[in-house]
Amino acid sequence: MQKTILSVLNNLERPKSPPIWLMRQAGRYLPEYKEVRKQAGNFLNLCYTSELACEVTLQPIRKYAFDASILFADILLIPDALGQKVWFVEGEGPRLEPISSPDGLTLDNLSQHMQPVYNTVSLLSQRLPIETTLIGFAGAPWTVATYMIAGRGTPDQAPAHALKHNDIVAFQGLMDVIVEATIEYLAAQVEYGAEVLQLFDSWAGSLVGDDFDRFCIAPNKAIIDGLRARGVTVPIIGFPRGAKNRYVDFAKEAGVQALSIDQDINLSSVISDLPDTIVSQGNLDPLCLIDGGGKMFSQVDEIIEATRGRRHIFNLGHGITQHTPPQNVSDLVNYIRNKG
Ligand code: CP3
């Protein structure tokens, strides 16, 4: 059996129907996830308990036979590993003790702290079906920094923008520490068995003009260059969510092999300028999975039409929501696989 996603990324194959996986494919829309989540007690415990993290990673693969499996972890494990206090409030989301400089953060405990995550990767590479590609991931520095500085998710990332404006030295120092930690973390994921990497820059959309070049493109590129310098050769997917008219610049400059695209932009307008050496991914509105049926299928048709003749990985424009009926996910997968 072939690993379709890996061979699409390596330009070895252009299958009749696009391979598929979904961002946040393991999560609260699945009753079996909620069961294991309860057992783990809290979310970070789930991330750091290899057997349980492996189990929830495998759940959507058993149920839907996606072409890729994404390691179950979180982008906020990096701040935790660097020594910042991180916790999750039930029903609300992440909380961190806010910081305004890299003072007090240390890379010294990173590898020991992340060992349970590496063990999850290792279990997955033993237990996944041979045809399923294993994706490792991390947050991109700007997105991780927005949480570290604000201490929580924010609608406009204003606290991070304020630090960048008021104390560029402290802000850049923090970004540099995240870059360094992320290189080490992702290189280790690959050592333990990750076959592809994705960098999530979920809040790239609030960086405009020159800021987009300096704090989105440059740090994503620094991580990718750092990985290549260490001899890591796996394909890398970039996801500068909300990048609007800068998507193609990002794809050309950051050194990615694939570009994940959100649902707020016209797909054709991005791929018409995207070199065909770069694979496209994503763009389906996660909300259409709540309705399912004809409305969902017609949005799928549009994406398949727009990407005909190029290498494309079917995915959402952002994570699946917890309100998605699991049956709609099976309908989606069957529809795409029968379209070829
Ligand atoms: O299946 C997968 O995609 C793999 C696991 C994964 C999670 N988070 C699990 C998770 C991945 C790839 C992430 C990435 C992540 N985490 C991002 C980037 C992608 C994006 O969504 O923009 C961000 C910004 C985070 C930070 C984070 N983690 C937030 C803001 C939240 C709270 C929001 C929410 O949905 O609860 C989390 C929690 C989280 N991460 C959950 C899961 C399954 C839900 C936790 C729970 O079970 O209560």
Coordinates of C-alpha atoms and ligand atoms in Angstrom, one line a residue:
M1 CA 0.0 0.0 0.0
Q2 CA 1.1 3.5 -0.9
K3 CA 1.2 6.5 1.5
T4 CA -0.9 8.8 -0.7
I5 CA -0.2 12.0 1.1
L6 CA 3.5 11.5 1.3
S7 CA 3.7 10.6 -2.4
V8 CA 1.6 13.6 -3.4
L9 CA 3.9 15.8 -1.3
N10 CA 7.0 14.3 -2.9
N11 CA 5.5 14.8 -6.3
L12 CA 5.5 11.1 -7.1
E13 CA 1.8 10.8 -7.7
R14 CA -1.3 12.8 -8.7
P15 CA -4.1 10.5 -7.6
K16 CA -7.6 10.6 -9.2
S17 CA -9.3 11.9 -6.1
P18 CA -7.4 14.1 -3.6
P19 CA -6.1 12.5 -0.4
I20 CA -7.8 13.7 2.7
W21 CA -7.3 14.5 6.4
L22 CA -8.9 17.2 8.6
M23 CA -7.3 19.7 11.0
R24 CA -8.4 18.8 14.5
Q25 CA -9.7 15.4 13.3
A26 CA -9.2 14.1 16.8
G27 CA -11.4 16.0 19.2
R28 CA -14.7 16.7 21.0
Y29 CA -17.0 16.0 18.0
L30 CA -16.1 12.3 18.6
P31 CA -17.9 10.7 21.6
E32 CA -15.0 8.2 21.9
Y33 CA -12.6 11.2 22.3
K34 CA -14.7 12.6 25.1
E35 CA -14.5 9.3 26.9
V36 CA -10.6 9.2 26.8
R37 CA -10.5 12.9 27.6
K38 CA -12.5 12.2 30.8
Q39 CA -10.1 9.4 31.8
A40 CA -7.1 11.7 31.3
G41 CA -8.6 14.3 33.7
N42 CA -7.3 17.3 32.0
F43 CA -6.2 18.2 28.5
L44 CA -2.4 18.6 29.2
N45 CA -2.5 15.2 30.9
L46 CA -4.0 13.7 27.8
C47 CA -1.2 15.3 25.7
Y48 CA 1.6 14.0 28.0
T49 CA 0.2 10.4 28.5
S50 CA 1.5 8.6 25.4
E51 CA -0.9 5.6 25.4
L52 CA -3.9 7.9 25.7
A53 CA -2.6 10.5 23.2
C54 CA -1.9 7.6 20.8
E55 CA -5.4 6.2 21.3
V56 CA -7.1 9.6 20.5
T57 CA -4.9 10.0 17.5
L58 CA -5.9 6.6 16.1
Q59 CA -9.7 7.1 16.8
P60 CA -10.4 9.2 13.6
I61 CA -8.2 6.9 11.5
R62 CA -10.2 3.8 12.6
K63 CA -13.5 5.6 12.0
Y64 CA -12.8 7.3 8.7
A65 CA -9.5 5.9 7.3
F66 CA -8.1 9.3 6.7
D67 CA -4.9 9.4 4.5
A68 CA -3.0 11.2 7.3
S69 CA -2.9 11.1 11.0
I70 CA -1.8 14.2 13.0
L71 CA 0.0 13.7 16.3
F72 CA -2.3 14.5 19.2
A73 CA -0.6 17.3 21.1
D74 CA -0.9 21.1 21.3
I75 CA 1.0 24.2 20.1
L76 CA 1.1 25.4 23.7
L77 CA 3.3 22.5 24.9
I78 CA 6.3 24.6 23.8
P79 CA 5.6 27.4 26.3
D80 CA 5.0 24.7 28.9
A81 CA 8.4 23.1 28.1
L82 CA 10.2 26.4 28.2
G83 CA 9.0 26.9 31.8
Q84 CA 6.0 29.2 31.4
K85 CA 2.9 28.2 33.4
V86 CA 0.2 26.8 31.1
W87 CA -3.2 25.3 31.9
F88 CA -6.6 24.8 30.3
V89 CA -9.9 26.0 31.7
E90 CA -12.7 23.6 31.0
G91 CA -15.1 25.1 28.4
E92 CA -13.0 28.2 28.0
G93 CA -9.5 27.4 26.6
P94 CA -5.9 27.9 27.3
R95 CA -4.5 30.1 30.1
L96 CA -0.8 31.1 30.6
E97 CA 0.9 33.3 33.1
P98 CA 1.6 36.2 30.7
I99 CA 5.2 37.2 29.9
S100 CA 6.7 40.2 28.2
S101 CA 10.2 39.0 27.5
P102 CA 12.1 35.8 27.2
D103 CA 13.6 36.2 30.7
G104 CA 13.2 33.1 32.7
L105 CA 12.5 30.8 29.8
T106 CA 14.9 28.0 29.2
L107 CA 15.6 25.4 26.5
D108 CA 17.4 23.2 29.0
N109 CA 14.4 20.9 29.8
L110 CA 12.9 20.8 26.4
S111 CA 13.9 17.3 25.4
Q112 CA 13.1 15.7 28.7
H113 CA 9.8 17.6 28.9
M114 CA 8.8 16.5 25.4
Q115 CA 9.8 12.8 25.8
P116 CA 6.2 11.7 26.3
V117 CA 5.2 13.4 23.1
Y118 CA 8.1 11.7 21.3
N119 CA 6.9 8.4 22.7
T120 CA 3.5 9.0 21.3
V121 CA 5.0 9.6 17.9
S122 CA 6.9 6.4 18.2
L123 CA 3.8 4.4 19.2
L124 CA 1.9 5.9 16.3
S125 CA 4.5 4.9 13.8
Q126 CA 4.3 1.3 15.0
R127 CA 0.5 1.2 15.2
L128 CA -0.8 3.3 12.2
P129 CA -1.9 1.4 9.1
I130 CA 1.0 1.4 6.6
E131 CA -0.8 3.6 4.1
T132 CA -1.4 6.4 6.6
T133 CA 1.0 9.3 6.7
L134 CA 2.1 10.5 10.2
I135 CA 2.1 14.3 10.5
G136 CA 4.0 16.0 13.3
F137 CA 3.4 19.7 14.1
A138 CA 4.1 22.8 16.0
G139 CA 2.8 26.4 16.2
A140 CA 4.6 29.1 14.3
P141 CA 6.4 31.6 16.5
W142 CA 4.0 34.6 16.1
T143 CA 1.0 32.5 17.0
V144 CA 2.7 30.9 20.0
A145 CA 3.9 34.3 21.1
T146 CA 0.4 35.8 21.0
Y147 CA -0.7 33.2 23.7
M148 CA 2.5 33.6 25.7
I149 CA 2.2 37.4 25.8
A150 CA -1.6 37.7 26.4
G151 CA -1.9 34.7 28.6
R152 CA -4.9 33.4 26.6
G153 CA -6.5 33.5 23.2
T154 CA -7.4 37.0 22.0
P155 CA -9.6 38.2 19.1
D156 CA -7.1 40.7 17.8
Q157 CA -3.8 39.7 19.4
A158 CA -3.5 43.2 20.7
P159 CA -1.1 42.4 23.7
A160 CA 1.4 40.8 21.3
H161 CA 1.1 43.8 18.9
A162 CA 1.7 46.1 21.8
L163 CA 4.9 44.4 23.0
K164 CA 6.2 44.3 19.4
H165 CA 5.5 48.1 19.2
N166 CA 6.8 49.0 22.7
D167 CA 9.8 46.7 23.2
I168 CA 11.0 45.1 19.9
V169 CA 14.1 43.7 21.6
A170 CA 12.1 41.7 24.1
F171 CA 9.6 40.7 21.5
Q172 CA 12.3 39.5 19.0
G173 CA 14.1 37.8 21.8
L174 CA 11.0 35.8 22.6
M175 CA 10.4 35.0 18.9
D176 CA 14.1 33.7 18.7
V177 CA 13.6 31.4 21.7
I178 CA 10.5 29.9 20.2
V179 CA 12.2 29.4 16.8
E180 CA 15.1 27.6 18.5
A181 CA 12.8 25.4 20.6
T182 CA 10.6 24.6 17.6
I183 CA 13.5 23.4 15.5
E184 CA 14.6 21.0 18.2
Y185 CA 11.1 19.8 18.9
L186 CA 10.2 19.1 15.3
A187 CA 13.6 17.5 14.5
A188 CA 12.9 15.1 17.4
Q189 CA 9.4 14.4 16.1
V190 CA 10.9 13.3 12.8
E191 CA 13.6 11.2 14.5
Y192 CA 10.8 9.3 16.3
G193 CA 8.8 8.8 13.1
A194 CA 6.9 11.9 11.9
E195 CA 6.9 11.7 8.0
V196 CA 5.5 15.3 7.3
L197 CA 5.5 18.4 9.5
Q198 CA 2.9 21.2 9.6
L199 CA 3.5 24.7 11.1
F200 CA 0.3 26.4 12.3
D201 CA 0.4 30.2 12.1
S202 CA -3.3 30.6 13.1
W203 CA -3.0 34.3 13.8
A204 CA -0.9 35.3 10.8
G205 CA -3.8 37.3 9.5
S206 CA -3.3 40.1 12.0
L207 CA 0.2 40.8 10.7
V208 CA 0.1 43.4 7.9
G209 CA 2.6 44.9 5.5
D210 CA 6.2 44.6 6.6
D211 CA 5.1 42.9 9.8
F212 CA 3.9 39.9 7.8
D213 CA 7.4 39.5 6.3
R214 CA 9.2 40.0 9.6
F215 CA 7.1 38.0 12.0
C216 CA 5.3 35.5 9.8
I217 CA 7.4 34.6 6.8
A218 CA 10.9 35.1 8.4
P219 CA 10.3 32.9 11.5
N220 CA 8.6 30.2 9.6
K221 CA 11.6 30.2 7.2
A222 CA 14.1 30.3 10.1
I223 CA 12.5 27.1 11.4
I224 CA 12.5 25.4 8.1
D225 CA 16.1 26.4 7.3
G226 CA 17.1 25.2 10.8
L227 CA 15.5 21.8 10.2
R228 CA 17.1 21.5 6.7
A229 CA 20.5 22.4 8.3
R230 CA 20.1 19.5 10.7
G231 CA 19.4 17.2 7.8
V232 CA 15.6 16.9 8.2
T233 CA 14.3 16.2 4.7
V234 CA 10.5 15.6 5.3
P235 CA 8.0 17.7 3.5
I236 CA 6.7 20.8 5.4
I237 CA 3.2 22.3 5.2
G238 CA 2.8 26.0 6.1
F239 CA -0.4 27.5 7.3
P240 CA -0.4 31.3 7.5
R241 CA -4.1 31.5 8.3
G242 CA -5.8 34.7 7.2
A243 CA -2.8 35.7 5.0
K244 CA -5.2 37.0 2.3
N245 CA -3.1 38.4 -0.6
R246 CA 0.2 37.3 1.0
Y247 CA -0.4 33.6 0.8
V248 CA 1.6 33.2 -2.4
D249 CA 4.5 35.3 -1.1
F250 CA 4.6 33.1 2.0
A251 CA 4.6 29.9 0.0
K252 CA 7.4 31.1 -2.3
E253 CA 9.6 32.6 0.4
A254 CA 9.2 30.4 3.5
G255 CA 10.5 27.2 1.9
V256 CA 7.4 25.1 2.4
Q257 CA 6.5 22.1 0.2
A258 CA 2.7 22.7 0.7
L259 CA 0.4 25.6 1.6
S260 CA -2.7 25.2 3.8
I261 CA -5.3 27.7 2.8
D262 CA -8.2 29.1 5.0
Q263 CA -11.8 29.3 3.9
D264 CA -12.0 33.1 3.8
I265 CA -10.2 33.5 0.5
N266 CA -11.1 32.5 -3.0
L267 CA -9.1 29.3 -3.7
S268 CA -8.6 30.0 -7.4
S269 CA -7.1 33.4 -6.6
V270 CA -4.4 31.8 -4.6
I271 CA -3.6 28.8 -6.7
S272 CA -3.5 30.7 -10.0
D273 CA -0.3 32.3 -8.7
L274 CA 1.0 29.3 -6.7
P275 CA 3.9 27.5 -8.3
D276 CA 2.9 24.0 -9.2
T277 CA 5.9 22.6 -7.3
I278 CA 3.9 23.7 -4.1
V279 CA 1.0 21.4 -3.1
S280 CA -2.2 23.2 -2.0
Q281 CA -4.3 22.0 1.0
G282 CA -7.5 23.0 2.7
N283 CA -10.1 25.8 2.1
L284 CA -13.3 23.9 2.9
D285 CA -15.4 25.9 5.4
P286 CA -15.5 23.8 8.7
L287 CA -19.1 25.1 9.3
C288 CA -20.4 23.3 6.2
L289 CA -19.7 20.0 8.1
I290 CA -22.4 21.0 10.6
D291 CA -25.1 21.0 7.9
G292 CA -23.6 18.2 5.8
G293 CA -25.6 16.9 2.8
G294 CA -26.0 18.8 -0.5
K295 CA -24.7 22.1 0.8
M296 CA -21.5 20.5 1.9
F297 CA -21.1 18.4 -1.3
S298 CA -21.5 21.5 -3.5
Q299 CA -18.7 23.3 -1.6
V300 CA -16.5 20.1 -2.0
D301 CA -17.3 20.2 -5.8
E302 CA -16.1 23.7 -6.0
I303 CA -12.7 22.9 -4.4
I304 CA -12.2 19.8 -6.6
E305 CA -13.0 21.8 -9.7
A306 CA -10.7 24.7 -8.7
T307 CA -7.8 22.3 -8.0
R308 CA -8.2 19.9 -10.9
G309 CA -4.8 19.2 -12.5
R310 CA -2.8 20.2 -9.6
R311 CA -1.6 18.3 -6.5
H312 CA -4.1 19.1 -3.7
I313 CA -4.7 17.7 -0.2
F314 CA -8.3 17.8 0.8
N315 CA -8.7 19.5 4.2
L316 CA -10.7 22.2 6.0
G317 CA -9.8 25.9 6.1
H318 CA -9.5 25.6 9.9
G319 CA -10.1 23.0 12.6
I320 CA -13.3 20.9 12.7
T321 CA -15.8 22.3 15.2
Q322 CA -17.1 20.3 18.2
H323 CA -20.6 20.6 16.8
T324 CA -19.9 18.5 13.8
P325 CA -22.1 15.3 13.5
P326 CA -19.7 12.4 13.0
Q327 CA -21.9 11.0 10.2
N328 CA -21.2 14.1 8.1
V329 CA -17.5 13.4 8.3
S330 CA -18.0 9.9 6.8
D331 CA -20.3 11.3 4.1
L332 CA -17.5 13.8 3.2
V333 CA -14.8 11.1 3.0
N334 CA -17.0 8.8 0.9
Y335 CA -18.1 11.6 -1.4
I336 CA -14.5 12.6 -2.1
R337 CA -13.2 9.0 -2.6
N338 CA -16.0 8.2 -5.0
K339 CA -15.4 11.3 -7.1
G340 CA -12.1 10.1 -8.7
Ligands
CP3_1 O1 -6.4 16.5 15.7 C1 -5.5 17.4 15.6 O2 -5.6 18.3 14.8 C2 -4.3 17.3 16.5 C3 -4.2 18.0 17.7 C4 -4.3 19.5 17.8 C5 -4.9 20.1 18.9 N1 -4.5 21.5 18.9 C6 -5.6 19.5 20.0 C7 -6.6 20.2 20.8 C8 -3.6 20.5 17.0 C9 -2.9 20.4 15.7 C10 -3.8 21.7 17.7 C11 -3.3 23.0 17.3 C12 -3.6 24.2 18.0 N2 -3.8 24.4 19.4 C13 -3.7 25.5 17.4 C14 -3.4 25.8 15.9 C15 -4.6 25.5 15.1 C16 -5.8 26.3 15.3 O3 -6.8 25.7 15.8 O4 -5.8 27.5 15.1 C17 -4.0 26.4 18.4 C18 -4.2 27.9 18.2 C19 -4.0 25.7 19.7 C20 -4.2 26.3 21.0 C21 -5.5 25.7 21.6 N3 -5.6 24.4 22.1 C22 -6.7 26.4 21.9 C23 -7.0 27.9 21.5 C24 -7.5 25.5 22.5 C25 -8.9 25.8 23.0 C26 -10.0 25.8 21.9 C27 -10.7 24.5 21.9 O5 -11.0 24.0 20.8 O6 -11.0 24.0 23.0 C28 -6.9 24.2 22.6 C29 -7.4 23.0 23.1 C30 -7.4 21.8 22.2 N4 -6.3 21.4 21.4 C31 -8.4 20.8 22.1 C32 -7.9 19.8 21.2 C33 -8.5 18.5 20.8 C34 -9.7 20.8 22.9 C35 -9.4 20.4 24.3 C36 -10.4 19.6 25.0 O7 -10.5 18.4 24.8 O8 -11.1 20.2 25.9

